[in-house]
Every structure is written in C-alpha cells, then in structure tokens.
Amino acid sequence: MTDVPEREEGIPGATASRTAPPPPHGASSPAGTRSRRPRPALIAVFAYTLRACVPARRRAVLVLPTLAAVAFGLLSQATGDPAPQAFSSVAGLALFGLIVPLACLVLGDAVLGAEVRAGTLAFTWLAPVPFPVIVVGRWLAGWAAAVGSLVPAAVAGAVAAGAPESAGPAVAGVVAGSAAYIAVFVMIGCTVRRAAVWSLALVFLVERLLGAALTGIAQLSPTWESQAVFNGYAEGTFDQVRDGIPQGGDAIVRLALITAVTLAVASWRLAHLRLSGAGD
Amino acid sequence: MKHAAPAPPAAGAVAPPPPATPDPALADGATVTVAAASVWFGAKVALSEVTCSFGPGVTGLLGPNGAGKTTLMRAMTGAMPVNSGAVRVIGRDPRTERSVQHSIALVPEDEAVPPMLSARGLVGYVADLHGVTDRGAVDRSLAAVGMLDAADRRVGGFSKGMRQRTKVAAALVTDPQVLVLDEPLNGADPVQRLALIELFARLGAAGRTVIVSSHVLHEVERLADRVIVLLHGRLAAAGGHRAIRDAMADRPRQVFVRSGEARALGAALLGLESTAGVTLADGTLVVATSRAGELAHALPRLARQVGARLEEVRPVDDSLEAMFRELTR
C-alpha cells in the first residue's frame, strides 16, 4: 500500500516541483526557470498574520488605546494628587486593567481564534510547518501589533497626566503585559470555540473580580503582573503595591513564564485541533 | 457495500478455483488508505468503519449531504482525527507526521479565505510554508485555474467560483502527490468547470492521486475513473459507476424503448415476471424492471414475436443521480 507509483514531476499546466526545475510539459513561463527563495516559515506566518489579521484599513483602530489613555491621563489631573501618584492611581489602573486587556483581547483573538472560527486556519495548519512555529509566528505578530498600539498609549497617557517620568515604567508594563496577554488569548483561541467570550470572562471575572480578592490568582494574572512591572519602576505607586506579587523585573520574569507556558499549551492544542469549516 | 464484481461462471460449467476477487474499494498502488475509520461527534456518527483506498488517477467521492464525504476528506489530510481505525498517506499518519503535508493538499468546501489578501498573496503564502523554490510556481498555478488576471485583487471581493479557483491554485502550488478537492466546482461557471475538469483529469493522468467530491454528478461521471459512494457515513459502493450500476441489477431500473408497435410490445412485456410496469406515451415505452438482465434478453425475442422493430433501447436512469436514489431508497 505504501509503494508510491511513479508520477510526472510538476503539475501539468499548473506548476513545478518544490525543488526541481519546472517540468518541460508545464505551462511555459520564463519566470519558471528561476529559483525562488521562500521566506522562512516563521517570517511567512508573522507577515501573513499581520496582513490578514491586522489589515491596513483596520489599523486606524489601533489608535483607540492612545485616545483612551490620553482621556484617562487628563482625568487623573483632576484628583489633586502629585502627578506620578495620580497617573498611577487613575491612568495606570485604567491602562493595565482596561486598555491593555481589551486591546490584547481583540488582537489576540484576531491572530488565531478568528481564523479557527472562519475556517481559514486550514491554509496554515495544512502545511508542513511545526506547530510551535505557527504559534510563535502568530503570537509575535499579535505582540508587535499590541506594542505598536499600546506603547504610544502608555507614553501619551503619562504625558497627558503630567507625569512624563512614568512613561518608561508604563511602557515596560505594557510591553511585558501584552506579551503575556497575547499568548493567553492565542491559547484560548485554539482551545475553545467562543474564544472572545472566554477571553472576556478571563479578564473581567477571573482577573478583575477573583484576582482583586485572591493574591494567588493575581500572581498568574497578566493584568496584575503588568501593573506590578510598572509599580516596580515608577515613583509614587506605593499604594498600588500588593503583597505577595513580585514587582519590577521579577514581575517581568513572571510574565515571561506565563507567556512561555501558554505558548507551549497553545502549540499542543493546535496539534490536537479538529479543523472544521466555517459552516460546521 | 455493493461491489462491482465479475459475472459468475455459467451454470453447469466446471469452474476453476475462483481467483481472489479484488475489493473494488481498494485501489492498486494506493497512496491513501483508510482502514476501518470511524469518526463521531458526540452521538452523531459521521463515518462508520469505512475501509477504502485511493491511487493514481481521479476518484470521485460521492454521496448526498451528510454522507460523510467532507469528514473523510478532512481525515485524509489530518485536519480531523479518526476516533477509531487508521488513515495513511504514503504510509504515514497525516495527523501526527507533519511531513505528510508535503505530499497532500486539500481544497476545502467552504468559501473561507483570508479576505484581506490578494490571490497572489494567498498562493504565495502557501508556497512559502511549503518551501516552494520555483519562482514561477505561484503565477503558473494561478494561470492554471484562470486566475492570473485577478491575481492582485483581494480575495474578499471574489465570487464563490473565484474563491474556489484561488484555493485550487493554492493547492496546486505545493505540487502535491495527493490532491483532495471537496466540491471544487462549486460556483464555477460552465467554462471554468470544463477547464477545471480537464485540469483534474490531466493531473490524474500524470500519476497524481486526485480525489474529488461533488454534487454535480454528471461532471464526476466524466471526470472520475472510479467512484466511492458514501451513505450515512458508511461505504455504500465502490468501482466504476457503470459497474456499480450493473452490480445493482436486482434493484428497480427503467428502460426506454422506442418502437413502431409500442402498444403490442408493451402488452407482451407485461407478461414478463421481471416487468414491474410499463408506461406508454407517444409511441414509446418506459419499462420498469427489477431484473434488467432478463429484460435485455427477453426484449428482442418479444419484439420478434409481436412483429415490432426496436428503434431505440436505453436505460433512462443509468446516471449517478439514479444510483443515489436507489441506494438511499
């Protein structure tokens, strides 16, 4: 059964083989005689994800986090507290508790979960590419889009709050936090069918509700950990520090661990995915 | 399952030891083998112990909606696991061995395409993932399906037929040994259908394993040398579609007869035990029979008896549509 009968190289009238020169019976094409350097799979997946899932005409939406951060930054000036402390208590909370999770949820779902639901993941899944490469490529694209959207938001929010010195810590928090968040949402995207609903439940029920009450959950929460990154580096955040949660660089390590574990789980889940069509 | 088996030896003849009858569900030089594969979703059984194989050439995978064609095709490509049994592509498990994807390509039935990409972008992406090094491969695969002129347009704006052809191009660019096409002719206009049928036939003639499912049965009759019929998740028949039809000789069939003495011939035919009914209209007969072989022998004799000249005799339901109707009856 496993003997492979001989066949003509290249698809008649269609294309040529992967490695061999184009077949003599193939459609004549001067270009067919030249070799093509395919992009590495990781780069191809990354570029495809950015183009297909974060298309150009929707990139204007990436400005929304900046507008929201500026609004919260201006709002923090109304508290009467010193600017760094006001930014931490108002804009910081809004940034890490609302803007970062929601932006990452939208992007994280777009880079994988939406494709699973739409049925277009088949173009990637049915390729001889290791699953970790697919997952990492998509995560990198989502992270790049998140960083491109959230870093300006962090800087603009700090400036609008009158605390430009808090911009650096805020950027560190959103960069590390968005890496973990995108990984978590990629994992959810290839685990459950209604990824957006489960992601919202994770953010608002598990992280905000349970995480506010239980330090154990907060220690595994990108929201709390990314805010801990900010708290560790920024001034005037003493009232935001929670016992039992590492701050600054330690929180970055914690977020890196969350990222690595969730990406590993996502790769495993992707390998066991049951690909169905959009209509199924 | 109905097999297109050879005719038994004549009664009374000394029959030599019967050779092992080849199972028509199994192909020579198989590249894809399905062994007792079952797939279920909760309480719904999509495939039930299906055993068949596919080799070079074009094989039609036929069955009504819900028969399990798409599930079988997805199982072949590894996109869907089987709950029991096994699927092998060139001797390897497509579900666990990623290298199998170098050898097989699926054109899924649904219209899903990344809407923001151009046709060339999509085909190029697939070429990148498969490590295609031939620079002309992308354009040639687009040209093969008549999509080169629209190659730089976004696939989100394509018609259903154009999307299907773009997906076929994306499959062709990987130069697969096994091409699995789930309703690839959906939405294509007649000219495009003809071109695609010719393309698939050329691929089959070139030694590729081409597996095509379609509801456009007369086109599959023209396209496929071999047919696998699924019904309710089970293998219902296999072989050439005419052979399958002949193997179902004990099922009711209808035969059209044109004769100058239609009324007299019809009366004589009603005397046959195998005749289930005769319809007379405009000097023609449609004879319903449960044993077409007997009718074929008796018809010339009866025509001579009543002095009728047979002007035309042909089965009226020798199509795959009729086969489906009978199998699902």
Coordinates of C-alpha atoms in Angstrom, one line a residue:
Chain A
M1 CA 0.0 0.0 0.0
T2 CA 2.9 2.3 0.7
D3 CA 4.6 1.9 -2.7
V4 CA 4.4 5.2 -4.4
P5 CA 3.8 4.9 -8.1
E6 CA 5.9 7.0 -10.4
R7 CA 4.4 10.2 -11.4
E8 CA 5.4 13.1 -13.6
E9 CA 7.2 15.9 -11.9
G10 CA 5.3 19.1 -11.7
I11 CA 1.6 19.6 -12.2
P12 CA 0.8 19.6 -15.9
G13 CA -0.2 23.0 -16.9
A14 CA 0.0 24.2 -13.4
T15 CA 3.2 24.4 -11.5
A16 CA 6.6 22.9 -10.9
S17 CA 8.0 20.9 -8.2
R18 CA 9.4 22.3 -5.0
T19 CA 13.0 21.7 -5.7
A20 CA 13.3 20.6 -9.3
P21 CA 13.4 22.8 -12.3
P22 CA 10.0 23.3 -14.0
P23 CA 8.8 20.4 -16.0
P24 CA 9.0 20.5 -19.8
H25 CA 5.3 19.9 -20.0
G26 CA 4.4 22.7 -17.6
A27 CA 2.9 25.9 -18.8
S28 CA 5.7 27.9 -20.4
S29 CA 6.9 30.7 -18.2
P30 CA 10.2 32.4 -18.4
A31 CA 10.0 33.0 -14.6
G32 CA 9.6 29.3 -14.1
T33 CA 13.2 28.7 -14.8
R34 CA 14.4 30.9 -12.0
S35 CA 14.5 29.8 -8.4
R36 CA 12.5 31.5 -5.7
R37 CA 13.7 31.9 -2.2
P38 CA 10.8 31.1 0.1
R39 CA 10.6 33.1 3.3
P40 CA 11.3 31.1 6.4
A41 CA 8.1 29.7 7.8
L42 CA 8.2 31.9 10.9
I43 CA 8.6 35.1 8.9
A44 CA 5.9 33.9 6.5
V45 CA 3.5 33.3 9.3
F46 CA 4.4 36.5 11.0
A47 CA 3.9 38.6 7.8
Y48 CA 0.7 36.8 6.9
T49 CA -0.8 37.3 10.3
L50 CA -0.1 41.0 10.3
R51 CA -1.6 41.4 6.8
A52 CA -4.5 39.0 7.2
C53 CA -5.5 39.6 10.8
V54 CA -4.4 43.2 11.3
P55 CA -5.2 44.6 7.9
A56 CA -4.3 48.1 6.8
R57 CA -7.8 49.5 6.7
R58 CA -8.4 48.5 10.3
R59 CA -5.1 49.9 11.6
A60 CA -6.8 53.1 12.5
V61 CA -8.4 51.2 15.3
L62 CA -5.0 50.8 16.8
V63 CA -5.1 54.5 17.8
L64 CA -8.1 54.0 20.1
P65 CA -6.0 52.9 23.1
T66 CA -4.0 56.1 22.8
L67 CA -7.1 58.2 22.8
A68 CA -8.4 56.3 25.8
A69 CA -5.1 56.6 27.6
V70 CA -5.0 60.4 27.0
A71 CA -8.5 60.7 28.3
F72 CA -7.6 58.9 31.5
G73 CA -4.4 60.8 31.8
L74 CA -6.3 64.1 31.7
L75 CA -8.8 62.7 34.1
S76 CA -6.0 61.9 36.6
Q77 CA -5.1 65.6 36.8
A78 CA -8.4 66.2 38.5
T79 CA -7.5 64.2 41.6
G80 CA -5.3 66.9 43.1
D81 CA -2.6 64.3 43.9
P82 CA 1.0 64.7 42.7
A83 CA 1.2 63.8 39.0
P84 CA 3.1 60.4 39.3
Q85 CA 0.8 59.2 42.0
A86 CA -2.3 60.4 40.2
F87 CA -1.2 58.7 37.0
S88 CA -0.6 55.5 38.9
S89 CA -3.9 55.5 40.7
V90 CA -6.1 56.6 37.8
A91 CA -4.4 56.3 34.4
G92 CA -2.2 53.4 35.5
L93 CA -5.2 51.4 36.7
A94 CA -7.2 52.2 33.6
L95 CA -4.2 51.4 31.4
F96 CA -3.4 48.0 32.9
G97 CA -6.8 47.0 34.0
L98 CA -8.8 48.0 31.0
I99 CA -6.9 49.3 27.9
V100 CA -4.2 46.7 27.7
P101 CA -6.5 43.6 28.3
L102 CA -9.1 44.8 25.8
A103 CA -6.7 45.7 23.1
C104 CA -4.8 42.4 23.6
L105 CA -8.1 40.5 23.6
V106 CA -9.1 42.0 20.2
L107 CA -5.7 41.4 18.7
G108 CA -5.1 38.0 20.3
D109 CA -8.4 36.7 19.1
A110 CA -7.7 38.1 15.6
V111 CA -4.4 36.4 15.1
L112 CA -5.7 32.9 15.7
G113 CA -9.2 32.4 17.3
A114 CA -10.9 34.3 14.5
E115 CA -9.1 32.2 11.9
V116 CA -10.1 29.0 13.6
R117 CA -13.8 30.1 13.6
A118 CA -13.6 31.3 10.0
G119 CA -12.0 28.2 8.7
T120 CA -9.1 30.0 7.2
L121 CA -6.6 28.4 9.5
A122 CA -6.5 25.4 7.2
F123 CA -4.1 27.3 4.9
T124 CA -1.6 27.4 7.7
W125 CA -2.4 24.2 9.6
L126 CA -2.2 22.0 6.5
A127 CA 1.4 23.0 5.8
P128 CA 4.5 21.0 6.8
V129 CA 5.4 23.6 9.4
P130 CA 5.9 22.7 13.1
F131 CA 3.0 23.8 15.3
P132 CA 5.3 25.8 17.6
V133 CA 6.5 27.9 14.7
I134 CA 2.8 28.6 13.7
V135 CA 2.0 29.6 17.3
V136 CA 5.1 31.7 17.8
G137 CA 4.7 33.4 14.5
R138 CA 1.2 34.4 15.2
W139 CA 2.0 35.4 18.8
L140 CA 4.8 37.6 17.5
A141 CA 2.5 39.3 15.0
G142 CA -0.1 39.9 17.7
W143 CA 2.5 41.2 20.1
A144 CA 4.0 43.5 17.5
A145 CA 0.6 45.0 16.8
A146 CA -0.1 45.3 20.5
V147 CA 3.2 47.0 21.2
G148 CA 2.6 49.3 18.2
S149 CA -0.8 50.3 19.7
L150 CA -0.1 50.3 23.4
V151 CA 3.3 51.9 23.7
P152 CA 2.1 55.2 22.3
A153 CA -0.9 54.9 24.6
A154 CA 1.3 54.5 27.6
V155 CA 3.5 57.4 26.7
A156 CA 0.6 59.6 25.7
G157 CA -1.3 58.8 28.9
A158 CA 1.7 59.6 31.1
V159 CA 2.3 62.9 29.3
A160 CA -1.3 63.8 29.5
A161 CA -1.3 63.1 33.2
G162 CA 1.6 65.5 33.6
A163 CA 3.9 62.6 34.7
P164 CA 6.3 62.0 31.7
E165 CA 8.7 60.3 34.1
S166 CA 6.2 57.5 34.4
A167 CA 6.2 56.8 30.7
G168 CA 9.2 54.5 30.8
P169 CA 7.7 52.2 33.6
A170 CA 4.4 52.3 31.8
V171 CA 6.0 51.2 28.6
A172 CA 7.8 48.4 30.4
G173 CA 4.5 47.3 31.9
V174 CA 2.5 47.3 28.6
V175 CA 5.3 45.6 26.6
A176 CA 5.6 42.7 29.1
G177 CA 1.9 42.5 29.9
S178 CA 0.9 42.5 26.2
A179 CA 3.3 39.6 25.5
A180 CA 1.6 37.5 28.2
Y181 CA -1.9 38.6 27.2
I182 CA -1.5 37.8 23.5
A183 CA -0.1 34.4 24.4
V184 CA -3.0 33.7 26.7
F185 CA -5.5 34.8 24.1
V186 CA -3.8 32.7 21.4
M187 CA -4.0 29.7 23.7
I188 CA -7.7 30.4 24.3
G189 CA -8.2 30.8 20.5
C190 CA -7.1 27.3 19.8
T191 CA -8.8 25.8 22.8
V192 CA -12.4 26.9 22.8
R193 CA -14.8 27.8 20.0
R194 CA -16.1 31.0 21.6
A195 CA -12.7 32.4 22.3
A196 CA -13.8 36.1 22.6
V197 CA -16.4 35.2 25.3
W198 CA -14.0 33.1 27.3
S199 CA -11.3 35.8 27.0
L200 CA -13.7 38.4 28.3
A201 CA -14.7 36.1 31.2
L202 CA -11.0 35.6 32.0
V203 CA -10.3 39.3 32.1
F204 CA -13.2 40.6 34.0
L205 CA -14.3 37.6 36.1
V206 CA -11.2 35.8 36.9
E207 CA -8.6 38.6 36.8
R208 CA -10.5 41.6 37.9
L209 CA -13.0 40.0 40.3
L210 CA -11.2 37.0 41.7
G211 CA -7.7 38.5 41.2
A212 CA -8.7 41.5 43.3
A213 CA -9.7 39.2 46.1
L214 CA -7.1 36.4 45.8
T215 CA -3.4 37.1 45.6
G216 CA -2.9 33.6 44.3
I217 CA -4.9 34.3 41.2
A218 CA -3.4 37.8 40.8
Q219 CA 0.1 36.2 40.7
L220 CA -0.9 34.4 37.5
S221 CA -2.7 37.4 36.0
P222 CA -1.2 39.5 33.3
T223 CA -3.2 42.5 34.5
W224 CA -1.8 42.4 38.0
E225 CA 1.7 41.4 36.9
S226 CA 2.0 44.1 34.3
Q227 CA 0.9 46.6 36.8
A228 CA 3.5 45.2 39.2
V229 CA 6.1 45.8 36.5
F230 CA 5.0 49.4 36.4
N231 CA 4.9 49.7 40.2
G232 CA 8.4 48.3 40.5
Y233 CA 9.9 51.0 38.3
A234 CA 7.6 54.1 38.8
E235 CA 7.6 56.5 41.7
G236 CA 4.6 57.2 43.8
T237 CA 3.0 53.8 43.4
F238 CA 3.3 52.6 46.9
D239 CA -0.5 52.4 47.4
Q240 CA -0.8 50.1 44.4
V241 CA 1.7 47.5 45.5
R242 CA 0.1 44.2 46.6
D243 CA 1.8 41.9 49.0
G244 CA 3.0 38.6 47.6
I245 CA 3.3 39.8 44.0
P246 CA 6.8 40.4 42.7
Q247 CA 7.5 43.9 41.3
G248 CA 9.6 45.3 38.5
G249 CA 12.0 42.9 36.9
D250 CA 10.6 39.9 38.9
A251 CA 7.2 40.6 37.5
I252 CA 8.7 40.6 34.0
V253 CA 10.1 37.2 34.7
R254 CA 6.7 36.1 35.9
L255 CA 5.1 37.4 32.8
A256 CA 7.7 35.7 30.6
L257 CA 7.0 32.4 32.3
I258 CA 3.2 32.9 31.7
T259 CA 4.0 33.6 28.1
A260 CA 6.2 30.6 27.6
V261 CA 3.8 28.2 29.3
T262 CA 0.7 29.4 27.5
L263 CA 2.5 29.3 24.1
A264 CA 3.5 25.7 24.8
V265 CA 0.0 24.8 25.7
A266 CA -1.2 26.6 22.5
S267 CA 1.2 24.5 20.4
W268 CA -0.1 21.3 22.0
R269 CA -3.7 22.4 21.5
L270 CA -3.1 23.4 17.9
A271 CA -1.6 19.9 17.2
H272 CA -4.8 18.4 18.5
L273 CA -7.2 20.8 16.9
R274 CA -10.1 19.4 15.0
L275 CA -10.3 21.6 11.9
S276 CA -13.8 22.2 10.8
G277 CA -15.2 24.5 8.2
A278 CA -16.8 27.8 8.9
G279 CA -20.2 26.3 8.4
D280 CA -19.7 23.5 10.8
Chain B
M1 CA -21.4 -2.5 0.3
K2 CA -22.1 -3.0 -3.3
H3 CA -19.2 -4.3 -5.3
A4 CA -18.7 -4.3 -9.0
A5 CA -17.8 -8.0 -9.0
P6 CA -17.2 -10.0 -12.2
A7 CA -20.0 -12.1 -13.5
P8 CA -20.3 -15.7 -12.1
P9 CA -19.5 -18.6 -14.4
A10 CA -22.3 -20.1 -16.5
A11 CA -24.4 -22.8 -14.7
G12 CA -23.1 -26.3 -15.2
A13 CA -19.6 -25.2 -16.3
V14 CA -16.7 -26.6 -14.4
A15 CA -15.5 -23.6 -12.6
P16 CA -11.8 -23.3 -11.9
P17 CA -10.9 -22.2 -8.4
P18 CA -12.1 -18.7 -8.2
P19 CA -9.4 -16.1 -8.1
A20 CA -9.4 -13.8 -5.2
T21 CA -11.9 -11.1 -6.1
P22 CA -10.2 -7.7 -5.8
D23 CA -12.1 -5.4 -3.5
P24 CA -13.2 -2.5 -5.6
A25 CA -12.9 -0.2 -2.6
L26 CA -9.2 -0.8 -2.6
A27 CA -7.1 0.8 -5.3
D28 CA -3.9 -0.5 -6.9
G29 CA -0.8 1.3 -5.9
A30 CA -2.7 3.1 -3.2
T31 CA -1.3 6.4 -1.9
V32 CA -4.1 7.0 0.6
T33 CA -5.5 4.1 2.7
V34 CA -8.4 4.3 5.0
A35 CA -8.8 1.3 7.3
A36 CA -12.0 0.9 9.3
A37 CA -12.1 4.6 10.0
S38 CA -14.8 5.9 12.2
V39 CA -15.5 9.5 13.3
W40 CA -18.2 10.6 15.6
F41 CA -19.2 13.9 17.1
G42 CA -20.9 13.1 20.4
A43 CA -23.9 10.9 19.4
K44 CA -23.6 11.7 15.7
V45 CA -21.6 9.2 13.7
A46 CA -20.1 10.9 10.7
L47 CA -18.0 7.9 9.5
S48 CA -18.6 4.3 10.4
E49 CA -15.8 1.8 9.8
V50 CA -15.0 3.0 6.3
T51 CA -12.3 1.0 4.5
C52 CA -11.1 2.1 1.1
S53 CA -8.1 3.4 -0.6
F54 CA -7.1 5.8 -3.4
G55 CA -4.4 5.5 -6.0
P56 CA -3.2 7.5 -9.0
G57 CA -6.0 8.8 -11.2
V58 CA -9.2 10.6 -10.4
T59 CA -11.5 9.1 -7.9
G60 CA -15.0 10.5 -7.3
L61 CA -16.2 10.6 -3.8
L62 CA -19.9 10.7 -3.9
G63 CA -22.8 10.8 -1.6
P64 CA -25.7 13.1 -0.5
N65 CA -25.3 15.8 2.0
G66 CA -24.3 14.4 5.4
A67 CA -22.9 11.2 3.9
G68 CA -19.5 11.8 5.5
K69 CA -17.6 12.9 2.4
T70 CA -16.1 16.1 3.9
T71 CA -15.3 14.3 7.1
L72 CA -13.4 11.6 5.2
M73 CA -11.5 14.1 3.2
R74 CA -10.5 16.0 6.3
A75 CA -9.4 12.8 7.9
M76 CA -7.3 12.0 4.9
T77 CA -5.4 15.3 5.2
G78 CA -5.0 15.1 9.0
A79 CA -7.3 18.0 9.6
M80 CA -9.6 15.8 11.6
P81 CA -8.6 12.8 13.7
V82 CA -10.4 9.5 13.4
N83 CA -11.9 8.1 16.6
S84 CA -11.0 4.6 15.6
G85 CA -9.3 3.0 12.6
A86 CA -6.5 4.5 10.7
V87 CA -5.7 6.8 7.8
R88 CA -2.4 6.7 6.0
V89 CA -1.0 8.9 3.2
I90 CA 2.0 7.3 1.6
G91 CA 2.3 5.0 4.6
R92 CA 2.3 7.9 7.1
D93 CA -0.2 9.2 9.5
P94 CA -1.3 12.7 8.3
R95 CA -2.4 13.6 11.8
T96 CA 0.9 13.2 13.5
E97 CA 3.5 13.4 10.8
R98 CA 3.8 17.0 9.6
S99 CA 6.0 15.9 6.7
V100 CA 2.9 14.3 5.1
Q101 CA 1.7 17.8 4.3
H102 CA 4.4 18.0 1.6
S103 CA 2.6 15.3 -0.3
I104 CA -1.1 16.2 0.1
A105 CA -3.2 19.2 -0.4
L106 CA -6.8 19.9 0.5
V107 CA -9.2 22.3 -1.2
P108 CA -11.9 22.7 1.4
E109 CA -15.5 23.1 0.5
D110 CA -16.3 26.2 2.5
E111 CA -15.6 29.6 1.0
A112 CA -13.4 30.8 3.8
V113 CA -10.4 32.7 2.5
P114 CA -8.4 35.4 4.2
P115 CA -10.3 38.3 2.7
M116 CA -7.6 40.9 3.0
L117 CA -5.0 39.0 1.0
S118 CA -4.8 39.1 -2.8
A119 CA -5.0 35.8 -4.7
R120 CA -1.3 36.0 -5.4
G121 CA -0.6 36.8 -1.7
L122 CA -2.5 33.8 -0.6
V123 CA -0.9 31.4 -3.0
G124 CA 2.5 32.9 -2.3
Y125 CA 1.9 32.4 1.5
V126 CA 1.1 28.7 0.9
A127 CA 4.2 28.4 -1.3
D128 CA 6.3 29.9 1.4
L129 CA 5.0 27.5 4.0
H130 CA 5.8 24.6 1.7
G131 CA 9.2 25.8 0.8
V132 CA 8.4 26.2 -2.9
T133 CA 11.6 27.4 -4.6
D134 CA 10.3 27.8 -8.2
R135 CA 9.7 31.4 -8.8
G136 CA 7.2 30.9 -11.5
A137 CA 5.1 28.4 -9.5
V138 CA 2.7 30.9 -8.0
D139 CA 1.8 32.5 -11.3
R140 CA 1.6 29.2 -13.1
S141 CA -0.8 27.8 -10.5
L142 CA -2.9 30.9 -10.8
A143 CA -2.8 30.7 -14.5
A144 CA -3.8 27.0 -14.4
V145 CA -7.1 27.9 -12.8
G146 CA -7.6 31.1 -14.9
M147 CA -7.0 33.5 -12.1
L148 CA -3.9 35.3 -13.3
D149 CA -5.8 38.3 -14.4
A150 CA -7.3 38.7 -11.0
A151 CA -4.2 37.7 -9.1
D152 CA -3.7 41.1 -7.4
R153 CA -7.3 41.6 -6.3
R154 CA -8.3 40.9 -2.8
V155 CA -9.9 37.5 -2.4
G156 CA -12.5 39.1 -0.1
G157 CA -14.1 40.6 -3.2
F158 CA -14.2 37.4 -5.2
S159 CA -17.2 35.5 -6.2
K160 CA -17.7 32.0 -4.9
G161 CA -16.3 30.4 -8.0
M162 CA -13.2 32.6 -8.0
R163 CA -12.5 31.8 -4.3
Q164 CA -12.8 28.1 -5.2
R165 CA -10.3 28.5 -8.0
T166 CA -7.9 30.5 -5.8
K167 CA -8.0 27.7 -3.3
V168 CA -7.3 25.2 -6.1
A169 CA -4.3 27.4 -7.1
A170 CA -3.1 27.4 -3.5
A171 CA -3.2 23.6 -3.5
L172 CA -1.5 23.3 -6.9
V173 CA 1.4 25.5 -6.0
T174 CA 2.6 22.9 -3.5
D175 CA 2.9 20.3 -6.3
P176 CA 1.1 17.6 -4.2
Q177 CA 1.1 14.0 -5.0
V178 CA -2.4 13.7 -3.5
L179 CA -4.9 16.3 -4.2
V180 CA -8.2 16.3 -2.2
L181 CA -10.9 18.5 -3.6
D182 CA -14.1 19.0 -1.7
E183 CA -16.7 20.3 -4.1
P184 CA -14.2 22.2 -6.2
L185 CA -16.6 23.1 -8.9
N186 CA -19.0 25.0 -6.7
G187 CA -19.8 28.4 -8.0
A188 CA -17.7 28.0 -11.2
D189 CA -19.3 28.9 -14.5
P190 CA -19.6 26.2 -17.2
V191 CA -16.4 27.3 -19.0
Q192 CA -14.5 27.3 -15.7
R193 CA -16.0 23.9 -14.8
L194 CA -14.8 22.4 -18.0
A195 CA -11.4 23.8 -17.6
L196 CA -11.1 22.6 -14.0
I197 CA -12.4 19.1 -15.0
E198 CA -9.7 19.0 -17.7
L199 CA -7.1 20.1 -15.3
F200 CA -8.0 17.4 -12.7
A201 CA -8.1 14.8 -15.5
R202 CA -4.6 15.8 -16.6
L203 CA -3.4 15.6 -13.0
G204 CA -4.8 12.1 -12.7
A205 CA -3.3 11.1 -16.0
A206 CA 0.1 12.4 -14.8
G207 CA 0.0 9.9 -11.9
R208 CA -1.4 12.1 -9.2
T209 CA -4.0 10.9 -6.8
V210 CA -6.9 13.2 -7.3
I211 CA -9.9 12.7 -5.0
V212 CA -12.9 14.8 -5.9
S213 CA -16.2 15.2 -4.2
S214 CA -19.1 16.8 -5.9
H215 CA -22.8 17.0 -6.1
V216 CA -22.6 17.8 -9.8
L217 CA -22.7 14.1 -10.7
H218 CA -22.7 14.1 -14.4
E219 CA -19.4 16.0 -14.3
V220 CA -18.0 13.5 -11.9
E221 CA -19.1 10.8 -14.4
R222 CA -17.0 12.5 -17.0
L223 CA -14.1 13.1 -14.6
A224 CA -13.6 10.1 -12.4
D225 CA -12.4 6.7 -13.4
R226 CA -13.5 5.3 -10.1
V227 CA -16.2 6.1 -7.7
I228 CA -16.5 5.7 -3.9
V229 CA -20.1 6.1 -2.7
L230 CA -20.7 7.0 0.9
L231 CA -24.1 6.9 2.5
H232 CA -24.9 7.8 6.1
G233 CA -21.2 7.6 7.0
R234 CA -20.8 4.1 5.5
L235 CA -19.2 2.9 2.4
A236 CA -22.1 2.1 0.1
A237 CA -20.5 1.2 -3.2
A238 CA -17.1 1.3 -5.0
G239 CA -15.9 0.8 -8.5
G240 CA -16.6 2.3 -11.9
H241 CA -20.0 4.0 -11.9
R242 CA -21.3 1.7 -14.6
A243 CA -20.0 -1.4 -12.9
I244 CA -21.7 -0.3 -9.7
R245 CA -24.9 0.3 -11.6
D246 CA -24.6 -3.2 -13.1
A247 CA -24.0 -4.7 -9.7
M248 CA -27.2 -3.3 -8.6
A249 CA -29.1 -5.2 -11.3
D250 CA -31.6 -6.5 -8.8
R251 CA -32.7 -3.0 -8.0
P252 CA -35.5 -1.4 -10.0
R253 CA -34.4 0.2 -13.2
Q254 CA -36.2 1.9 -16.0
V255 CA -35.6 1.3 -19.7
F256 CA -36.7 3.5 -22.5
V257 CA -37.9 1.7 -25.6
R258 CA -38.9 3.3 -28.9
S259 CA -40.8 1.0 -31.3
G260 CA -43.4 1.3 -34.1
E261 CA -45.5 -1.3 -32.3
A262 CA -45.1 0.1 -28.8
R263 CA -48.6 -0.9 -27.6
A264 CA -48.2 -4.5 -28.6
L265 CA -44.7 -4.7 -27.3
G266 CA -45.8 -3.2 -24.0
A267 CA -48.5 -5.7 -23.6
A268 CA -46.0 -8.6 -24.3
L269 CA -43.6 -7.1 -21.8
L270 CA -46.2 -7.0 -19.1
G271 CA -46.3 -10.8 -19.3
L272 CA -42.7 -11.0 -18.1
E273 CA -42.2 -11.8 -14.5
S274 CA -39.4 -9.3 -14.2
T275 CA -41.5 -6.4 -15.6
A276 CA -42.8 -4.2 -12.8
G277 CA -44.7 -1.8 -15.0
V278 CA -44.9 -0.3 -18.4
T279 CA -45.7 3.3 -19.3
L280 CA -46.8 4.1 -22.8
A281 CA -46.6 7.6 -24.3
D282 CA -46.3 8.9 -27.8
G283 CA -45.2 5.5 -29.3
T284 CA -42.5 5.0 -26.7
L285 CA -42.3 2.7 -23.7
V286 CA -40.7 3.2 -20.3
V287 CA -40.3 -0.3 -18.8
A288 CA -39.8 -0.6 -15.1
T289 CA -37.9 -3.8 -14.2
S290 CA -36.4 -5.4 -11.2
R291 CA -34.1 -7.6 -13.3
A292 CA -32.6 -5.6 -16.2
G293 CA -30.5 -8.5 -17.4
E294 CA -33.6 -10.7 -18.0
L295 CA -35.3 -7.8 -19.8
A296 CA -32.3 -7.3 -22.1
H297 CA -32.6 -11.0 -23.1
A298 CA -36.3 -11.1 -23.5
L299 CA -36.9 -7.8 -25.3
P300 CA -35.6 -8.8 -28.7
R301 CA -37.5 -12.1 -28.5
L302 CA -40.7 -10.4 -27.6
A303 CA -40.2 -7.8 -30.3
R304 CA -39.9 -10.6 -32.9
Q305 CA -43.0 -12.3 -31.6
V306 CA -45.2 -9.2 -31.9
G307 CA -43.5 -8.0 -35.2
A308 CA -42.2 -4.9 -33.6
R309 CA -39.0 -3.1 -34.7
L310 CA -36.8 -1.9 -31.9
E311 CA -35.7 1.6 -32.8
E312 CA -34.1 2.7 -29.6
V313 CA -33.4 1.0 -26.3
R314 CA -31.6 2.7 -23.5
P315 CA -31.6 2.9 -19.7
V316 CA -33.2 6.1 -18.6
D317 CA -31.6 6.1 -15.1
D318 CA -28.1 5.0 -15.7
S319 CA -26.7 8.1 -14.0
L320 CA -25.2 8.5 -10.6
E321 CA -28.2 10.5 -9.6
A322 CA -30.3 7.4 -10.1
M323 CA -27.7 5.4 -8.3
F324 CA -28.0 7.7 -5.3
R325 CA -31.8 7.5 -5.4
E326 CA -31.7 3.7 -5.4
L327 CA -29.0 3.5 -2.7
T328 CA -30.9 5.8 -0.5
R329 CA -34.3 4.2 -1.1

